[in-house]
């Protein structure tokens, strides 16, 4: 009697894998059937998270860390099993912070407090676009965009898992202050100062602050009366409804009054001149 001894079936479930929550990976060996007589059948358990539990190399996307077992059967009904561990790493949570408003030419810190939580520290940060940022790799960069910009932060943790978040920096235009043309007055007299109007642009309504207040009838009026005792430079600060400001200056020159001299009193006779 002749006895034929077939090769023993050997299963290879592949190396252990790590994925980020929501991700996937291919499991199984290269090949999954190391030895045995073809054709082979495969049965993976549990089937949870697998796209096809009867493939040699299925795609696994479990929601929690899972150990998968592959049962290999060859054409001679020889079987073998092997296991592979798929570790699911939690994703970090990115926080780009609250939306901000700035005045044109100003800057503000962006990002959360903190910008990254969860996942596996430490974190790296990447902000886009980089326009207007002093350091796009910082957790909380300073942003000074020239126009309204939406920034996106990508947070990556030490396991390579990531998350994104967005925030918008709104750039409000500054008002334009107009202190008016320089004026000259005679000592003891006054003149209205300020433009026509004293503020434009930005976001109305406006508030006005003149400095110094000396010689002014109302330092918070758009067009106060200035009656300084000496030549004075007045600075107008305009603040709009968004808190944006602008300044302008006007000079009020005070000219001394002339001194009249009618001479000494005189006496004359009637009919004299």
PDB file of C-alpha atoms in Angstrom:
ATOM      1  CA  UNK A   1       0.000   0.000   0.000  1.00  0.00           C
ATOM      2  CA  UNK A   2       1.291   3.445  -0.937  1.00  0.00           C
ATOM      3  CA  UNK A   3       0.454   6.312   1.426  1.00  0.00           C
ATOM      4  CA  UNK A   4       0.645   9.881   0.088  1.00  0.00           C
ATOM      5  CA  UNK A   5       1.470  12.419   2.782  1.00  0.00           C
ATOM      6  CA  UNK A   6       0.284  15.962   1.867  1.00  0.00           C
ATOM      7  CA  UNK A   7       1.933  19.100   3.177  1.00  0.00           C
ATOM      8  CA  UNK A   8       0.561  20.533   6.425  1.00  0.00           C
ATOM      9  CA  UNK A   9      -1.554  23.653   6.075  1.00  0.00           C
ATOM     10  CA  UNK A  10       0.010  26.692   7.782  1.00  0.00           C
ATOM     11  CA  UNK A  11      -1.955  29.912   8.310  1.00  0.00           C
ATOM     12  CA  UNK A  12      -0.407  33.391   8.636  1.00  0.00           C
ATOM     13  CA  UNK A  13      -2.736  36.155   9.858  1.00  0.00           C
ATOM     14  CA  UNK A  14      -0.004  38.747   9.323  1.00  0.00           C
ATOM     15  CA  UNK A  15       1.670  41.208  11.640  1.00  0.00           C
ATOM     16  CA  UNK A  16      -0.310  43.075  14.281  1.00  0.00           C
ATOM     17  CA  UNK A  17      -1.617  46.425  13.072  1.00  0.00           C
ATOM     18  CA  UNK A  18      -2.546  49.776  14.585  1.00  0.00           C
ATOM     19  CA  UNK A  19      -5.111  52.141  13.069  1.00  0.00           C
ATOM     20  CA  UNK A  20      -6.728  55.433  14.043  1.00  0.00           C
ATOM     21  CA  UNK A  21     -10.399  55.456  14.989  1.00  0.00           C
ATOM     22  CA  UNK A  22     -12.416  55.508  11.773  1.00  0.00           C
ATOM     23  CA  UNK A  23      -9.499  54.112   9.765  1.00  0.00           C
ATOM     24  CA  UNK A  24      -8.876  50.696   8.211  1.00  0.00           C
ATOM     25  CA  UNK A  25      -6.083  48.297   7.382  1.00  0.00           C
ATOM     26  CA  UNK A  26      -5.528  45.103   5.382  1.00  0.00           C
ATOM     27  CA  UNK A  27      -4.914  41.995   7.487  1.00  0.00           C
ATOM     28  CA  UNK A  28      -3.558  38.581   6.624  1.00  0.00           C
ATOM     29  CA  UNK A  29      -0.153  37.335   5.530  1.00  0.00           C
ATOM     30  CA  UNK A  30       1.771  37.507   2.312  1.00  0.00           C
ATOM     31  CA  UNK A  31       0.446  34.963   1.640  1.00  0.00           C
ATOM     32  CA  UNK A  32      -2.076  34.019   4.315  1.00  0.00           C
ATOM     33  CA  UNK A  33      -1.712  30.336   3.310  1.00  0.00           C
ATOM     34  CA  UNK A  34       1.970  29.606   3.914  1.00  0.00           C
ATOM     35  CA  UNK A  35       1.827  25.895   3.202  1.00  0.00           C
ATOM     36  CA  UNK A  36      -0.793  23.318   2.234  1.00  0.00           C
ATOM     37  CA  UNK A  37      -2.493  22.208  -0.919  1.00  0.00           C
ATOM     38  CA  UNK A  38      -4.370  24.763  -3.003  1.00  0.00           C
ATOM     39  CA  UNK A  39      -7.083  25.807  -3.397  1.00  0.00           C
ATOM     40  CA  UNK A  40      -7.578  27.285   0.081  1.00  0.00           C
ATOM     41  CA  UNK A  41     -10.583  28.647   1.902  1.00  0.00           C
ATOM     42  CA  UNK A  42     -10.437  31.302   4.605  1.00  0.00           C
ATOM     43  CA  UNK A  43     -12.751  32.106   7.482  1.00  0.00           C
ATOM     44  CA  UNK A  44     -12.083  35.107   9.720  1.00  0.00           C
ATOM     45  CA  UNK A  45     -13.723  35.636  13.100  1.00  0.00           C
ATOM     46  CA  UNK A  46     -15.159  37.821  14.436  1.00  0.00           C
ATOM     47  CA  UNK A  47     -16.587  39.197  11.214  1.00  0.00           C
ATOM     48  CA  UNK A  48     -17.217  42.597  12.840  1.00  0.00           C
ATOM     49  CA  UNK A  49     -15.457  45.356  10.958  1.00  0.00           C
ATOM     50  CA  UNK A  50     -14.403  43.132   8.034  1.00  0.00           C
ATOM     51  CA  UNK A  51     -15.411  43.846   4.456  1.00  0.00           C
ATOM     52  CA  UNK A  52     -15.309  40.123   3.558  1.00  0.00           C
ATOM     53  CA  UNK A  53     -14.565  37.451   6.154  1.00  0.00           C
ATOM     54  CA  UNK A  54     -13.797  34.809   3.482  1.00  0.00           C
ATOM     55  CA  UNK A  55     -10.932  36.689   1.791  1.00  0.00           C
ATOM     56  CA  UNK A  56      -7.285  35.853   2.303  1.00  0.00           C
ATOM     57  CA  UNK A  57      -6.606  39.531   3.036  1.00  0.00           C
ATOM     58  CA  UNK A  58      -9.767  41.361   4.112  1.00  0.00           C
ATOM     59  CA  UNK A  59      -9.970  45.028   5.034  1.00  0.00           C
ATOM     60  CA  UNK A  60     -10.504  45.545   8.761  1.00  0.00           C
ATOM     61  CA  UNK A  61     -12.086  48.679  10.193  1.00  0.00           C
ATOM     62  CA  UNK A  62     -13.048  47.809  13.769  1.00  0.00           C
ATOM     63  CA  UNK A  63     -14.311  50.506  16.129  1.00  0.00           C
ATOM     64  CA  UNK A  64     -12.405  49.041  19.076  1.00  0.00           C
ATOM     65  CA  UNK A  65      -9.209  47.017  19.453  1.00  0.00           C
ATOM     66  CA  UNK A  66      -9.958  43.519  18.108  1.00  0.00           C
ATOM     67  CA  UNK A  67      -8.142  40.178  17.829  1.00  0.00           C
ATOM     68  CA  UNK A  68      -8.999  38.420  14.551  1.00  0.00           C
ATOM     69  CA  UNK A  69      -8.580  34.686  14.003  1.00  0.00           C
ATOM     70  CA  UNK A  70      -8.188  33.179  10.534  1.00  0.00           C
ATOM     71  CA  UNK A  71      -9.125  29.553   9.902  1.00  0.00           C
ATOM     72  CA  UNK A  72      -7.267  28.183   6.859  1.00  0.00           C
ATOM     73  CA  UNK A  73      -8.546  25.019   5.102  1.00  0.00           C
ATOM     74  CA  UNK A  74      -6.678  23.472   2.185  1.00  0.00           C
ATOM     75  CA  UNK A  75      -7.932  21.108  -0.529  1.00  0.00           C
ATOM     76  CA  UNK A  76      -7.097  18.112   1.657  1.00  0.00           C
ATOM     77  CA  UNK A  77      -9.255  19.457   4.492  1.00  0.00           C
ATOM     78  CA  UNK A  78      -6.154  20.226   6.526  1.00  0.00           C
ATOM     79  CA  UNK A  79      -6.680  23.253   8.746  1.00  0.00           C
ATOM     80  CA  UNK A  80      -4.699  25.758  10.722  1.00  0.00           C
ATOM     81  CA  UNK A  81      -5.431  28.994  12.582  1.00  0.00           C
ATOM     82  CA  UNK A  82      -3.530  32.155  13.351  1.00  0.00           C
ATOM     83  CA  UNK A  83      -4.375  35.450  15.025  1.00  0.00           C
ATOM     84  CA  UNK A  84      -3.690  39.118  14.423  1.00  0.00           C
ATOM     85  CA  UNK A  85      -4.348  42.069  16.751  1.00  0.00           C
ATOM     86  CA  UNK A  86      -5.735  45.318  15.307  1.00  0.00           C
ATOM     87  CA  UNK A  87      -5.270  48.113  17.829  1.00  0.00           C
ATOM     88  CA  UNK A  88      -7.583  51.122  17.447  1.00  0.00           C
ATOM     89  CA  UNK A  89      -5.945  54.338  18.642  1.00  0.00           C
ATOM     90  CA  UNK A  90      -8.262  57.238  19.602  1.00  0.00           C
ATOM     91  CA  UNK A  91      -8.134  60.377  17.499  1.00  0.00           C
ATOM     92  CA  UNK A  92      -7.129  63.696  19.027  1.00  0.00           C
ATOM     93  CA  UNK A  93      -9.641  66.528  19.101  1.00  0.00           C
ATOM     94  CA  UNK A  94      -8.579  69.788  17.443  1.00  0.00           C
ATOM     95  CA  UNK A  95      -9.861  73.172  18.617  1.00  0.00           C
ATOM     96  CA  UNK A  96      -9.098  76.179  16.417  1.00  0.00           C
ATOM     97  CA  UNK A  97     -10.724  78.442  19.011  1.00  0.00           C
ATOM     98  CA  UNK A  98     -13.539  80.935  18.718  1.00  0.00           C
ATOM     99  CA  UNK A  99     -13.906  83.204  15.707  1.00  0.00           C
ATOM    100  CA  UNK A 100     -12.179  86.567  16.162  1.00  0.00           C
ATOM    101  CA  UNK A 101     -12.563  90.127  14.885  1.00  0.00           C
ATOM    102  CA  UNK A 102      -9.650  92.506  14.461  1.00  0.00           C
ATOM    103  CA  UNK A 103      -9.127  95.960  13.029  1.00  0.00           C
ATOM    104  CA  UNK A 104      -7.095  96.296   9.834  1.00  0.00           C
ATOM    105  CA  UNK A 105      -3.403  96.180  10.701  1.00  0.00           C
ATOM    106  CA  UNK A 106      -3.938  94.489  14.074  1.00  0.00           C
ATOM    107  CA  UNK A 107      -3.257  90.892  15.158  1.00  0.00           C
ATOM    108  CA  UNK A 108      -4.814  88.284  17.439  1.00  0.00           C
ATOM    109  CA  UNK A 109      -3.837  84.907  18.893  1.00  0.00           C
ATOM    110  CA  UNK A 110      -5.819  81.992  17.445  1.00  0.00           C
ATOM    111  CA  UNK A 111      -6.295  78.404  18.553  1.00  0.00           C
ATOM    112  CA  UNK A 112      -7.993  76.777  21.507  1.00  0.00           C
ATOM    113  CA  UNK A 113      -7.212  76.530  25.197  1.00  0.00           C
ATOM    114  CA  UNK A 114      -5.758  74.037  24.489  1.00  0.00           C
ATOM    115  CA  UNK A 115      -5.703  73.517  20.726  1.00  0.00           C
ATOM    116  CA  UNK A 116      -5.401  69.716  21.090  1.00  0.00           C
ATOM    117  CA  UNK A 117      -6.860  67.174  23.514  1.00  0.00           C
ATOM    118  CA  UNK A 118      -7.380  63.419  23.506  1.00  0.00           C
ATOM    119  CA  UNK A 119      -5.524  61.006  21.288  1.00  0.00           C
ATOM    120  CA  UNK A 120      -1.954  60.283  22.324  1.00  0.00           C
ATOM    121  CA  UNK A 121       0.280  63.279  23.185  1.00  0.00           C
ATOM    122  CA  UNK A 122       2.548  64.883  21.973  1.00  0.00           C
ATOM    123  CA  UNK A 123       0.926  66.842  19.231  1.00  0.00           C
ATOM    124  CA  UNK A 124       2.043  68.654  16.117  1.00  0.00           C
ATOM    125  CA  UNK A 125       0.140  71.534  14.526  1.00  0.00           C
ATOM    126  CA  UNK A 126      -0.233  72.738  10.973  1.00  0.00           C
ATOM    127  CA  UNK A 127      -2.299  75.837  10.139  1.00  0.00           C
ATOM    128  CA  UNK A 128      -3.430  76.714   6.614  1.00  0.00           C
ATOM    129  CA  UNK A 129      -3.356  79.089   4.926  1.00  0.00           C
ATOM    130  CA  UNK A 130      -0.092  80.345   6.390  1.00  0.00           C
ATOM    131  CA  UNK A 131      -0.823  83.897   5.197  1.00  0.00           C
ATOM    132  CA  UNK A 132      -0.706  86.360   8.080  1.00  0.00           C
ATOM    133  CA  UNK A 133       0.559  83.813  10.643  1.00  0.00           C
ATOM    134  CA  UNK A 134       3.784  84.304  12.579  1.00  0.00           C
ATOM    135  CA  UNK A 135       4.233  80.540  13.102  1.00  0.00           C
ATOM    136  CA  UNK A 136       1.884  78.073  11.362  1.00  0.00           C
ATOM    137  CA  UNK A 137       3.397  75.178  13.375  1.00  0.00           C
ATOM    138  CA  UNK A 138       2.430  76.740  16.718  1.00  0.00           C
ATOM    139  CA  UNK A 139      -0.577  75.687  18.779  1.00  0.00           C
ATOM    140  CA  UNK A 140      -1.580  79.345  19.157  1.00  0.00           C
ATOM    141  CA  UNK A 141      -0.037  81.503  16.421  1.00  0.00           C
ATOM    142  CA  UNK A 142      -0.605  85.226  16.041  1.00  0.00           C
ATOM    143  CA  UNK A 143      -2.769  86.041  13.029  1.00  0.00           C
ATOM    144  CA  UNK A 144      -2.636  89.393  11.258  1.00  0.00           C
ATOM    145  CA  UNK A 145      -4.363  88.808   7.911  1.00  0.00           C
ATOM    146  CA  UNK A 146      -4.944  91.720   5.564  1.00  0.00           C
ATOM    147  CA  UNK A 147      -8.465  90.502   4.819  1.00  0.00           C
ATOM    148  CA  UNK A 148     -11.026  88.203   6.427  1.00  0.00           C
ATOM    149  CA  UNK A 149      -9.551  84.686   6.481  1.00  0.00           C
ATOM    150  CA  UNK A 150     -10.725  81.215   7.542  1.00  0.00           C
ATOM    151  CA  UNK A 151      -7.915  79.202   9.115  1.00  0.00           C
ATOM    152  CA  UNK A 152      -7.818  75.391   9.409  1.00  0.00           C
ATOM    153  CA  UNK A 153      -5.655  73.641  12.002  1.00  0.00           C
ATOM    154  CA  UNK A 154      -4.543  70.034  11.526  1.00  0.00           C
ATOM    155  CA  UNK A 155      -3.587  68.357  14.808  1.00  0.00           C
ATOM    156  CA  UNK A 156      -1.576  65.123  14.625  1.00  0.00           C
ATOM    157  CA  UNK A 157      -0.719  63.035  17.677  1.00  0.00           C
ATOM    158  CA  UNK A 158       2.214  60.708  18.398  1.00  0.00           C
ATOM    159  CA  UNK A 159       0.341  57.748  16.859  1.00  0.00           C
ATOM    160  CA  UNK A 160      -0.221  59.590  13.588  1.00  0.00           C
ATOM    161  CA  UNK A 161      -3.926  60.107  14.268  1.00  0.00           C
ATOM    162  CA  UNK A 162      -5.337  63.513  13.365  1.00  0.00           C
ATOM    163  CA  UNK A 163      -8.251  65.919  13.492  1.00  0.00           C
ATOM    164  CA  UNK A 164      -9.025  69.315  11.985  1.00  0.00           C
ATOM    165  CA  UNK A 165     -10.970  72.393  13.040  1.00  0.00           C
ATOM    166  CA  UNK A 166     -11.599  75.834  11.551  1.00  0.00           C
ATOM    167  CA  UNK A 167     -12.007  79.416  12.728  1.00  0.00           C
ATOM    168  CA  UNK A 168     -12.441  82.758  10.987  1.00  0.00           C
ATOM    169  CA  UNK A 169     -10.600  86.010  11.615  1.00  0.00           C
ATOM    170  CA  UNK A 170     -12.780  88.881  10.409  1.00  0.00           C
ATOM    171  CA  UNK A 171     -10.833  92.016   9.483  1.00  0.00           C
ATOM    172  CA  UNK A 172     -12.824  95.194  10.062  1.00  0.00           C
ATOM    173  CA  UNK A 173     -11.759  98.285   8.097  1.00  0.00           C
ATOM    174  CA  UNK A 174     -10.467 101.214  10.159  1.00  0.00           C
ATOM    175  CA  UNK A 175     -12.310 104.550  10.067  1.00  0.00           C
ATOM    176  CA  UNK A 176     -10.624 107.625   8.585  1.00  0.00           C
ATOM    177  CA  UNK A 177     -10.293 110.615  10.916  1.00  0.00           C
ATOM    178  CA  UNK A 178     -10.356 114.134   9.455  1.00  0.00           C
ATOM    179  CA  UNK A 179      -9.384 116.924  11.868  1.00  0.00           C
ATOM    180  CA  UNK A 180      -9.984 119.515   9.163  1.00  0.00           C
ATOM    181  CA  UNK A 181      -7.740 122.229   7.749  1.00  0.00           C
ATOM    182  CA  UNK A 182      -5.393 124.245   9.935  1.00  0.00           C
ATOM    183  CA  UNK A 183      -6.930 127.523  11.119  1.00  0.00           C
ATOM    184  CA  UNK A 184      -5.811 130.897  12.444  1.00  0.00           C
ATOM    185  CA  UNK A 185      -7.679 132.886  15.081  1.00  0.00           C
ATOM    186  CA  UNK A 186      -7.156 136.175  16.847  1.00  0.00           C
ATOM    187  CA  UNK A 187      -6.408 135.979  20.554  1.00  0.00           C
ATOM    188  CA  UNK A 188      -9.628 135.679  22.531  1.00  0.00           C
ATOM    189  CA  UNK A 189     -11.609 134.380  19.563  1.00  0.00           C
ATOM    190  CA  UNK A 190     -12.511 130.825  18.531  1.00  0.00           C
ATOM    191  CA  UNK A 191     -13.065 128.705  15.438  1.00  0.00           C
ATOM    192  CA  UNK A 192     -14.775 125.421  14.637  1.00  0.00           C
ATOM    193  CA  UNK A 193     -12.345 122.572  13.961  1.00  0.00           C
ATOM    194  CA  UNK A 194     -12.813 119.125  12.413  1.00  0.00           C
ATOM    195  CA  UNK A 195     -13.677 117.908   8.955  1.00  0.00           C
ATOM    196  CA  UNK A 196     -16.845 117.804   6.910  1.00  0.00           C
ATOM    197  CA  UNK A 197     -17.351 115.125   8.115  1.00  0.00           C
ATOM    198  CA  UNK A 198     -14.766 114.376  10.816  1.00  0.00           C
ATOM    199  CA  UNK A 199     -15.055 110.592  10.272  1.00  0.00           C
ATOM    200  CA  UNK A 200     -15.671 108.306   7.317  1.00  0.00           C
ATOM    201  CA  UNK A 201     -15.182 104.598   6.597  1.00  0.00           C
ATOM    202  CA  UNK A 202     -15.057 101.875   9.221  1.00  0.00           C
ATOM    203  CA  UNK A 203     -18.349 101.005  10.876  1.00  0.00           C
ATOM    204  CA  UNK A 204     -20.591 103.853  12.087  1.00  0.00           C
ATOM    205  CA  UNK A 205     -21.562 105.238  14.556  1.00  0.00           C
ATOM    206  CA  UNK A 206     -18.390 107.005  15.666  1.00  0.00           C
ATOM    207  CA  UNK A 207     -17.104 108.539  18.876  1.00  0.00           C
ATOM    208  CA  UNK A 208     -14.681 111.474  18.957  1.00  0.00           C
ATOM    209  CA  UNK A 209     -11.927 112.411  21.393  1.00  0.00           C
ATOM    210  CA  UNK A 210      -9.904 115.612  20.995  1.00  0.00           C
ATOM    211  CA  UNK A 211      -6.630 116.130  22.835  1.00  0.00           C
ATOM    212  CA  UNK A 212      -5.719 118.337  24.547  1.00  0.00           C
ATOM    213  CA  UNK A 213      -9.127 119.417  25.739  1.00  0.00           C
ATOM    214  CA  UNK A 214      -7.761 122.854  26.661  1.00  0.00           C
ATOM    215  CA  UNK A 215      -9.604 125.649  24.860  1.00  0.00           C
ATOM    216  CA  UNK A 216     -12.326 123.370  23.484  1.00  0.00           C
ATOM    217  CA  UNK A 217     -15.990 123.783  24.293  1.00  0.00           C
ATOM    218  CA  UNK A 218     -16.626 120.015  23.855  1.00  0.00           C
ATOM    219  CA  UNK A 219     -13.730 117.570  23.447  1.00  0.00           C
ATOM    220  CA  UNK A 220     -16.094 114.753  22.402  1.00  0.00           C
ATOM    221  CA  UNK A 221     -17.858 116.645  19.598  1.00  0.00           C
ATOM    222  CA  UNK A 222     -17.161 116.014  15.940  1.00  0.00           C
ATOM    223  CA  UNK A 223     -16.631 119.751  15.359  1.00  0.00           C
ATOM    224  CA  UNK A 224     -15.872 121.579  18.612  1.00  0.00           C
ATOM    225  CA  UNK A 225     -15.132 125.295  18.959  1.00  0.00           C
ATOM    226  CA  UNK A 226     -11.445 125.877  19.684  1.00  0.00           C
ATOM    227  CA  UNK A 227     -10.406 129.078  21.455  1.00  0.00           C
ATOM    228  CA  UNK A 228      -6.939 128.351  22.819  1.00  0.00           C
ATOM    229  CA  UNK A 229      -4.889 131.086  24.475  1.00  0.00           C
ATOM    230  CA  UNK A 230      -1.799 129.988  22.544  1.00  0.00           C
ATOM    231  CA  UNK A 231      -1.085 128.172  19.284  1.00  0.00           C
ATOM    232  CA  UNK A 232      -2.131 124.547  19.817  1.00  0.00           C
ATOM    233  CA  UNK A 233      -1.922 121.238  17.943  1.00  0.00           C
ATOM    234  CA  UNK A 234      -5.135 119.250  18.434  1.00  0.00           C
ATOM    235  CA  UNK A 235      -5.260 115.482  17.838  1.00  0.00           C
ATOM    236  CA  UNK A 236      -8.572 113.885  16.887  1.00  0.00           C
ATOM    237  CA  UNK A 237      -9.068 110.180  17.680  1.00  0.00           C
ATOM    238  CA  UNK A 238     -12.055 108.564  15.965  1.00  0.00           C
ATOM    239  CA  UNK A 239     -13.353 105.211  17.263  1.00  0.00           C
ATOM    240  CA  UNK A 240     -15.949 103.306  15.245  1.00  0.00           C
ATOM    241  CA  UNK A 241     -18.606 100.806  16.334  1.00  0.00           C
ATOM    242  CA  UNK A 242     -16.117  97.897  16.019  1.00  0.00           C
ATOM    243  CA  UNK A 243     -13.545  99.580  18.237  1.00  0.00           C
ATOM    244  CA  UNK A 244     -11.249 100.458  15.334  1.00  0.00           C
ATOM    245  CA  UNK A 245      -9.511 103.833  15.557  1.00  0.00           C
ATOM    246  CA  UNK A 246      -7.864 106.509  13.456  1.00  0.00           C
ATOM    247  CA  UNK A 247      -6.112 109.802  14.277  1.00  0.00           C
ATOM    248  CA  UNK A 248      -5.584 113.140  12.577  1.00  0.00           C
ATOM    249  CA  UNK A 249      -4.122 116.496  13.630  1.00  0.00           C
ATOM    250  CA  UNK A 250      -5.059 120.137  13.127  1.00  0.00           C
ATOM    251  CA  UNK A 251      -3.096 123.298  14.099  1.00  0.00           C
ATOM    252  CA  UNK A 252      -4.861 126.320  15.540  1.00  0.00           C
ATOM    253  CA  UNK A 253      -2.573 129.340  15.298  1.00  0.00           C
ATOM    254  CA  UNK A 254      -3.372 132.179  17.703  1.00  0.00           C
ATOM    255  CA  UNK A 255      -2.426 135.608  16.359  1.00  0.00           C
ATOM    256  CA  UNK A 256      -1.988 138.444  18.893  1.00  0.00           C
ATOM    257  CA  UNK A 257      -4.401 141.386  18.673  1.00  0.00           C
ATOM    258  CA  UNK A 258      -2.955 144.680  17.445  1.00  0.00           C
ATOM    259  CA  UNK A 259      -2.654 147.582  19.962  1.00  0.00           C
ATOM    260  CA  UNK A 260      -4.534 150.744  18.999  1.00  0.00           C
ATOM    261  CA  UNK A 261      -3.085 154.183  20.026  1.00  0.00           C
ATOM    262  CA  UNK A 262      -5.364 157.248  19.454  1.00  0.00           C
ATOM    263  CA  UNK A 263      -2.826 159.620  20.997  1.00  0.00           C
ATOM    264  CA  UNK A 264      -3.263 162.090  23.903  1.00  0.00           C
ATOM    265  CA  UNK A 265      -6.432 164.121  24.350  1.00  0.00           C
ATOM    266  CA  UNK A 266      -6.419 167.581  22.695  1.00  0.00           C
ATOM    267  CA  UNK A 267      -8.265 170.949  23.185  1.00  0.00           C
ATOM    268  CA  UNK A 268      -9.220 173.300  20.423  1.00  0.00           C
ATOM    269  CA  UNK A 269     -11.101 176.601  20.158  1.00  0.00           C
ATOM    270  CA  UNK A 270     -14.404 176.853  18.363  1.00  0.00           C
ATOM    271  CA  UNK A 271     -13.863 177.144  14.641  1.00  0.00           C
ATOM    272  CA  UNK A 272     -10.297 175.719  14.979  1.00  0.00           C
ATOM    273  CA  UNK A 273      -9.370 172.421  13.474  1.00  0.00           C
TER     274      UNK A 273
END
